[in-house]
mmCIF file of C-alpha atoms in Angstrom:
data_model
loop_
_atom_site.group_PDB
_atom_site.id
_atom_site.type_symbol
_atom_site.label_atom_id
_atom_site.label_comp_id
_atom_site.label_asym_id
_atom_site.label_seq_id
_atom_site.Cartn_x
_atom_site.Cartn_y
_atom_site.Cartn_z
ATOM 1 C CA MET A 1 -60.777 20.138 30.591
ATOM 2 C CA MET A 2 -57.202 21.020 31.518
ATOM 3 C CA ASN A 3 -56.662 17.557 32.982
ATOM 4 C CA LYS A 4 -57.890 16.022 29.724
ATOM 5 C CA ILE A 5 -55.487 18.118 27.654
ATOM 6 C CA CYS A 6 -52.590 17.218 29.918
ATOM 7 C CA GLY A 7 -53.536 13.565 29.658
ATOM 8 C CA ILE A 8 -53.554 13.716 25.868
ATOM 9 C CA LEU A 9 -50.151 15.441 25.844
ATOM 10 C CA LEU A 10 -48.645 12.813 28.142
ATOM 11 C CA ILE A 11 -49.984 9.998 25.971
ATOM 12 C CA GLY A 12 -48.577 11.734 22.887
ATOM 13 C CA LEU A 13 -45.160 12.128 24.471
ATOM 14 C CA PHE A 14 -45.238 8.476 25.576
ATOM 15 C CA LEU A 15 -46.044 7.304 22.051
ATOM 16 C CA ILE A 16 -43.286 9.477 20.552
ATOM 17 C CA SER A 17 -40.829 8.131 23.112
ATOM 18 C CA CYS A 18 -41.813 4.540 22.311
ATOM 19 C CA LYS A 19 -41.518 5.213 18.596
ATOM 20 C CA GLN A 20 -38.031 6.710 19.001
ATOM 21 C CA LYS A 21 -36.924 3.787 21.163
ATOM 22 C CA THR A 22 -38.252 1.282 18.640
ATOM 23 C CA THR A 23 -36.481 3.077 15.808
ATOM 24 C CA LYS A 24 -33.160 3.057 17.682
ATOM 25 C CA ASP A 25 -33.584 -0.613 18.552
ATOM 26 C CA GLU A 26 -34.330 -1.433 14.918
ATOM 27 C CA ILE A 27 -31.201 0.404 13.789
ATOM 28 C CA ALA A 28 -29.067 -1.347 16.412
ATOM 29 C CA ASP A 29 -30.460 -4.758 15.507
ATOM 30 C CA LYS A 30 -30.312 -4.213 11.767
ATOM 31 C CA LYS A 31 -27.989 -6.710 10.134
ATOM 32 C CA VAL A 32 -25.035 -5.168 8.323
ATOM 33 C CA GLU A 33 -24.936 -6.274 4.713
ATOM 34 C CA PHE A 34 -21.682 -6.907 2.865
ATOM 35 C CA ASN A 35 -20.850 -3.955 0.623
ATOM 36 C CA GLN A 36 -18.920 -5.158 -2.427
ATOM 37 C CA ALA A 37 -18.615 -1.683 -3.934
ATOM 38 C CA LEU A 38 -17.040 -0.405 -0.728
ATOM 39 C CA ALA A 39 -14.637 -3.351 -0.579
ATOM 40 C CA ASP A 40 -13.607 -2.753 -4.197
ATOM 41 C CA GLU A 41 -12.998 0.943 -3.587
ATOM 42 C CA LEU A 42 -10.933 0.235 -0.494
ATOM 43 C CA LYS A 43 -8.839 -2.267 -2.433
ATOM 44 C CA LYS A 44 -7.934 0.373 -5.022
ATOM 45 C CA MET A 45 -7.161 2.899 -2.289
ATOM 46 C CA ALA A 46 -4.917 0.398 -0.512
ATOM 47 C CA GLU A 47 -3.049 -0.398 -3.722
ATOM 48 C CA ILE A 48 -2.035 3.227 -4.274
ATOM 49 C CA ASP A 49 -1.304 3.517 -0.539
ATOM 50 C CA GLN A 50 1.249 0.728 -0.824
ATOM 51 C CA VAL A 51 2.896 2.427 -3.779
ATOM 52 C CA ALA A 52 3.321 5.578 -1.696
ATOM 53 C CA ALA A 53 4.448 3.660 1.398
ATOM 54 C CA TYR A 54 7.209 1.829 -0.494
ATOM 55 C CA ILE A 55 10.360 3.177 -2.141
ATOM 56 C CA ARG A 56 10.418 4.968 -5.491
ATOM 57 C CA GLN A 57 10.287 2.416 -8.266
ATOM 58 C CA GLY A 58 8.740 1.722 -11.657
ATOM 59 C CA GLU A 59 6.991 4.726 -13.174
ATOM 60 C CA TYR A 60 7.799 6.791 -10.065
ATOM 61 C CA GLU A 61 11.538 6.110 -10.021
ATOM 62 C CA HIS A 62 12.334 9.256 -12.018
ATOM 63 C CA LEU A 63 10.701 11.580 -9.465
ATOM 64 C CA SER A 64 12.897 13.852 -7.390
ATOM 65 C CA LYS A 65 12.808 13.623 -3.589
ATOM 66 C CA GLU A 66 10.536 16.671 -3.472
ATOM 67 C CA GLN A 67 8.198 15.290 -6.121
ATOM 68 C CA TRP A 68 8.090 11.900 -4.422
ATOM 69 C CA LYS A 69 7.251 13.488 -1.067
ATOM 70 C CA SER A 70 4.516 15.551 -2.706
ATOM 71 C CA PHE A 71 3.085 12.416 -4.295
ATOM 72 C CA LYS A 72 3.136 10.492 -1.006
ATOM 73 C CA ASP A 73 1.499 13.350 0.887
ATOM 74 C CA SER A 74 -1.191 13.640 -1.768
ATOM 75 C CA VAL A 75 -1.996 9.918 -1.613
ATOM 76 C CA PHE A 76 -2.201 9.756 2.171
ATOM 77 C CA THR A 77 -4.230 12.963 2.439
ATOM 78 C CA THR A 78 -6.680 12.021 -0.310
ATOM 79 C CA ASN A 79 -7.178 8.531 1.096
ATOM 80 C CA GLN A 80 -7.693 9.885 4.601
ATOM 81 C CA LYS A 81 -10.396 12.290 3.462
ATOM 82 C CA ARG A 82 -12.273 9.493 1.718
ATOM 83 C CA ALA A 83 -11.818 7.205 4.737
ATOM 84 C CA ARG A 84 -13.349 9.941 6.881
ATOM 85 C CA GLU A 85 -16.416 9.968 4.632
ATOM 86 C CA MET A 86 -16.695 6.195 4.903
ATOM 87 C CA PHE A 87 -16.332 6.347 8.674
ATOM 88 C CA GLU A 88 -19.070 8.950 8.996
ATOM 89 C CA GLU A 89 -21.402 6.802 6.913
ATOM 90 C CA TYR A 90 -20.590 3.310 8.198
ATOM 91 C CA GLY A 91 -18.506 3.644 11.342
ATOM 92 C CA PHE A 92 -15.403 1.452 11.510
ATOM 93 C CA VAL A 93 -15.331 -0.806 8.473
ATOM 94 C CA GLY A 94 -15.395 -4.281 9.947
ATOM 95 C CA PHE A 95 -15.402 -7.802 8.533
ATOM 96 C CA ASN A 96 -19.171 -7.865 8.184
ATOM 97 C CA LEU A 97 -19.250 -4.783 5.966
ATOM 98 C CA ALA A 98 -16.272 -5.290 3.652
ATOM 99 C CA GLY A 99 -14.743 -8.660 4.498
ATOM 100 C CA GLU A 100 -11.404 -9.243 6.213
ATOM 101 C CA GLU A 101 -9.466 -7.803 3.267
ATOM 102 C CA GLY A 102 -11.662 -4.729 3.009
ATOM 103 C CA SER A 103 -11.430 -4.105 6.744
ATOM 104 C CA GLU A 104 -7.648 -4.430 6.566
ATOM 105 C CA ASP A 105 -7.539 -1.986 3.653
ATOM 106 C CA PHE A 106 -9.528 0.552 5.662
ATOM 107 C CA TRP A 107 -7.242 0.088 8.665
ATOM 108 C CA LEU A 108 -4.161 0.481 6.464
ATOM 109 C CA ILE A 109 -5.352 3.844 5.192
ATOM 110 C CA VAL A 110 -5.972 5.012 8.755
ATOM 111 C CA GLN A 111 -2.583 3.669 9.845
ATOM 112 C CA HIS A 112 -0.887 5.869 7.262
ATOM 113 C CA SER A 113 -2.891 8.997 8.127
ATOM 114 C CA ASP A 114 -0.106 10.303 10.368
ATOM 115 C CA HIS A 115 -0.835 13.854 9.268
ATOM 116 C CA ASN A 116 -4.100 13.629 11.238
ATOM 117 C CA PRO A 117 -3.541 11.831 14.578
ATOM 118 C CA ASP A 118 -6.923 13.022 15.885
ATOM 119 C CA PHE A 119 -8.576 11.082 13.076
ATOM 120 C CA GLN A 120 -6.482 8.020 13.864
ATOM 121 C CA LYS A 121 -7.447 8.229 17.540
ATOM 122 C CA GLU A 122 -11.128 8.561 16.697
ATOM 123 C CA ILE A 123 -10.996 5.467 14.501
ATOM 124 C CA LEU A 124 -9.025 3.564 17.147
ATOM 125 C CA GLU A 125 -11.761 4.038 19.740
ATOM 126 C CA LYS A 126 -14.419 2.598 17.430
ATOM 127 C CA MET A 127 -12.112 -0.151 16.190
ATOM 128 C CA LYS A 128 -11.700 -1.423 19.777
ATOM 129 C CA ILE A 129 -15.451 -2.002 19.960
ATOM 130 C CA GLU A 130 -15.367 -4.069 16.768
ATOM 131 C CA VAL A 131 -12.305 -6.017 17.918
ATOM 132 C CA ASP A 132 -14.124 -6.974 21.106
ATOM 133 C CA LYS A 133 -17.022 -8.228 18.971
ATOM 134 C CA GLY A 134 -14.707 -10.240 16.729
ATOM 135 C CA ASN A 135 -15.472 -7.935 13.817
ATOM 136 C CA ALA A 136 -11.964 -6.468 13.411
ATOM 137 C CA ASP A 137 -8.394 -7.710 13.647
ATOM 138 C CA SER A 138 -6.771 -7.457 17.090
ATOM 139 C CA GLN A 139 -3.233 -7.407 15.679
ATOM 140 C CA GLU A 140 -4.038 -4.504 13.382
ATOM 141 C CA TYR A 141 -5.605 -2.791 16.372
ATOM 142 C CA GLY A 142 -2.298 -3.145 18.229
ATOM 143 C CA LEU A 143 -0.395 -1.524 15.387
ATOM 144 C CA LEU A 144 -2.804 1.404 15.367
ATOM 145 C CA VAL A 145 -2.549 1.748 19.150
ATOM 146 C CA ASP A 146 1.201 2.196 18.827
ATOM 147 C CA ARG A 147 0.847 4.587 15.917
ATOM 148 C CA VAL A 148 -1.554 6.799 17.847
ATOM 149 C CA LYS A 149 0.583 6.678 20.988
ATOM 150 C CA LEU A 150 3.697 7.869 19.178
ATOM 151 C CA ASN A 151 1.833 10.439 17.092
ATOM 152 C CA THR A 152 0.449 11.969 20.284
ATOM 153 C CA GLY A 153 3.775 12.061 22.136
ATOM 154 C CA GLN A 154 3.336 8.905 24.230
ATOM 155 C CA GLU A 155 5.227 5.632 24.558
ATOM 156 C CA GLN A 156 4.048 2.771 22.388
ATOM 157 C CA VAL A 157 2.632 -0.372 23.957
ATOM 158 C CA TYR A 158 3.394 -3.277 21.625
ATOM 159 C CA GLY A 159 6.648 -2.199 19.966
ATOM 160 C CA THR A 160 5.271 -2.370 16.421
ATOM 161 C CA GLN A 161 6.666 0.966 15.277
ATOM 162 C CA VAL A 162 10.358 0.732 14.510
ATOM 163 C CA ALA A 163 13.398 2.701 13.480
ATOM 164 C CA TYR A 164 16.629 1.341 12.003
ATOM 165 C CA ASN A 165 20.266 1.378 13.039
ATOM 166 C CA MET A 166 21.761 2.066 9.628
ATOM 167 C CA GLU A 167 25.290 1.234 10.799
ATOM 168 C CA ILE A 168 24.464 -2.442 11.341
ATOM 169 C CA CYS A 169 21.098 -2.777 9.533
ATOM 170 C CA GLN A 170 18.920 -3.675 12.484
ATOM 171 C CA ALA A 171 15.381 -2.645 13.418
ATOM 172 C CA TYR A 172 14.581 -1.517 16.946
ATOM 173 C CA PRO A 173 11.337 -0.329 18.551
ATOM 174 C CA LYS A 174 10.754 3.366 18.938
ATOM 175 C CA ASN A 175 9.934 4.795 22.376
ATOM 176 C CA LEU A 176 8.496 1.736 24.172
ATOM 177 C CA ILE A 177 6.909 1.476 27.601
ATOM 178 C CA ASP A 178 7.857 -1.400 29.948
ATOM 179 C CA SER A 179 9.952 -3.279 27.402
ATOM 180 C CA ILE A 180 10.479 -6.215 29.762
ATOM 181 C CA ASN A 181 6.823 -7.234 29.534
ATOM 182 C CA VAL A 182 6.228 -6.312 25.908
ATOM 183 C CA ASN A 183 5.881 -9.925 24.755
ATOM 184 C CA LEU A 184 3.164 -10.571 27.336
ATOM 185 C CA ARG A 185 1.191 -7.651 25.934
ATOM 186 C CA ARG A 186 1.826 -8.739 22.366
ATOM 187 C CA LYS A 187 0.605 -12.261 23.124
ATOM 188 C CA GLU A 188 -2.683 -10.892 24.455
ATOM 189 C CA ILE A 189 -3.609 -9.571 21.012
ATOM 190 C CA GLY A 190 -2.096 -12.385 18.970
ATOM 191 C CA LEU A 191 1.223 -10.788 18.001
ATOM 192 C CA LYS A 192 4.384 -12.863 17.764
ATOM 193 C CA PRO A 193 7.338 -12.183 20.111
ATOM 194 C CA ILE A 194 8.987 -8.864 19.399
ATOM 195 C CA GLU A 195 12.305 -10.488 18.478
ATOM 196 C CA GLU A 196 10.646 -12.328 15.586
ATOM 197 C CA TYR A 197 8.863 -9.174 14.512
ATOM 198 C CA LEU A 198 12.031 -7.068 14.591
ATOM 199 C CA ASN A 199 13.900 -9.676 12.567
ATOM 200 C CA HIS A 200 11.142 -9.641 9.969
ATOM 201 C CA MET A 201 11.274 -5.840 9.769
ATOM 202 C CA THR A 202 15.071 -5.933 9.608
ATOM 203 C CA LYS A 203 15.060 -8.369 6.689
ATOM 204 C CA SER A 204 12.482 -6.305 4.803
ATOM 205 C CA HIS A 205 14.470 -3.143 5.417
ATOM 206 C CA PHE A 206 17.674 -4.767 4.165
ATOM 207 C CA LYS A 207 15.930 -5.972 1.016
ATOM 208 C CA MET A 208 14.521 -2.513 0.289
ATOM 209 C CA ASN A 209 17.903 -0.842 0.874
ATOM 210 C CA LYS A 210 20.284 -3.476 -0.427
ATOM 211 C CA ASP A 211 22.050 -1.082 -2.813
ATOM 212 C CA TYR A 212 22.765 1.343 0.032
ATOM 213 C CA TYR A 213 24.156 -1.346 2.314
ATOM 214 C CA SER A 214 26.284 -2.897 -0.415
ATOM 215 C CA LYS A 215 28.044 0.456 -0.744
ATOM 216 C CA THR A 216 28.780 0.514 2.992
ATOM 217 C CA GLY A 217 30.120 -3.040 3.041
ATOM 218 C CA ILE A 218 27.185 -4.580 4.889
ATOM 219 C CA THR A 219 26.276 -7.856 3.214
ATOM 220 C CA GLU A 220 23.592 -9.075 5.605
ATOM 221 C CA PRO A 221 21.304 -7.644 8.303
ATOM 222 C CA ARG A 222 21.937 -7.962 12.029
ATOM 223 C CA LEU A 223 19.264 -10.205 13.529
ATOM 224 C CA TYR A 224 18.182 -10.709 17.125
ATOM 225 C CA LYS A 225 18.759 -14.064 18.821
ATOM 226 C CA ILE A 226 15.566 -15.998 19.403
ATOM 227 C CA GLU A 227 15.611 -18.406 22.333
#
C-alpha cells in the first residue's frame, strides 16, 4: 500500500515538473508582438526628456536656474519611474517590442536616469543580452556602458561621456581607460573614431552656447585633427 502511494506521489511530481517545464518553454518561445501603445508612450516621454536635456528655451526660458533644475529633476525622475514599470513588465524594450525608435526612446530615458545608477546598471545587463541577439542598438549600449561606469566611480570604456574646455570651446572625454586603444573598442560596437565624435560634440556645444562664447571673443570651436 505504501509503495503504491509513493508511486502515485512520484508520478504526480513528475507531471507537475513536466507541466512547469512546458510552461516555461512556451513563455520563452512565445513571439513578442509589437506594442504600438508602448511605442507611442515612449515617444512622448522622450520628447519631454529632450526638452529637459537641452538648454532653457521657448516656454521655459523665463524659469530661474532653481526652477529649471527642479523641472529637469522632475522629468528625469518621473520618466525613470515609468521606465522601471515598463522594464518589470517587458524586460528591456527591444526592436521587436517597440521598434527601433521606441527602443531608442527607452534607452534615452535610462541614459538620463543618473539619479539612479543602480537602475541604469540593471538595464545595462539586460540590454547586453538583446544587443547580442540583434534586438538592441550596440552603439547605444556603448553610451550606457560609459554612463554606468562614470556614475559608479569607474573609468569609461568608449569615451562617449564628455566635458568641455570652456576657454577654447573643445570637448574632451571624461575619465577614460586605455585611451590609446579607445578607437579599437569603439569600432567593435560600430562607433566612429573618437576624434570625429568629439568634434561633433564640440560643434553642438558651440551652437548651444554661442552667445556665451561671443562674449568671450571665441568665434569658432576648437576641433581635433582627423588623419
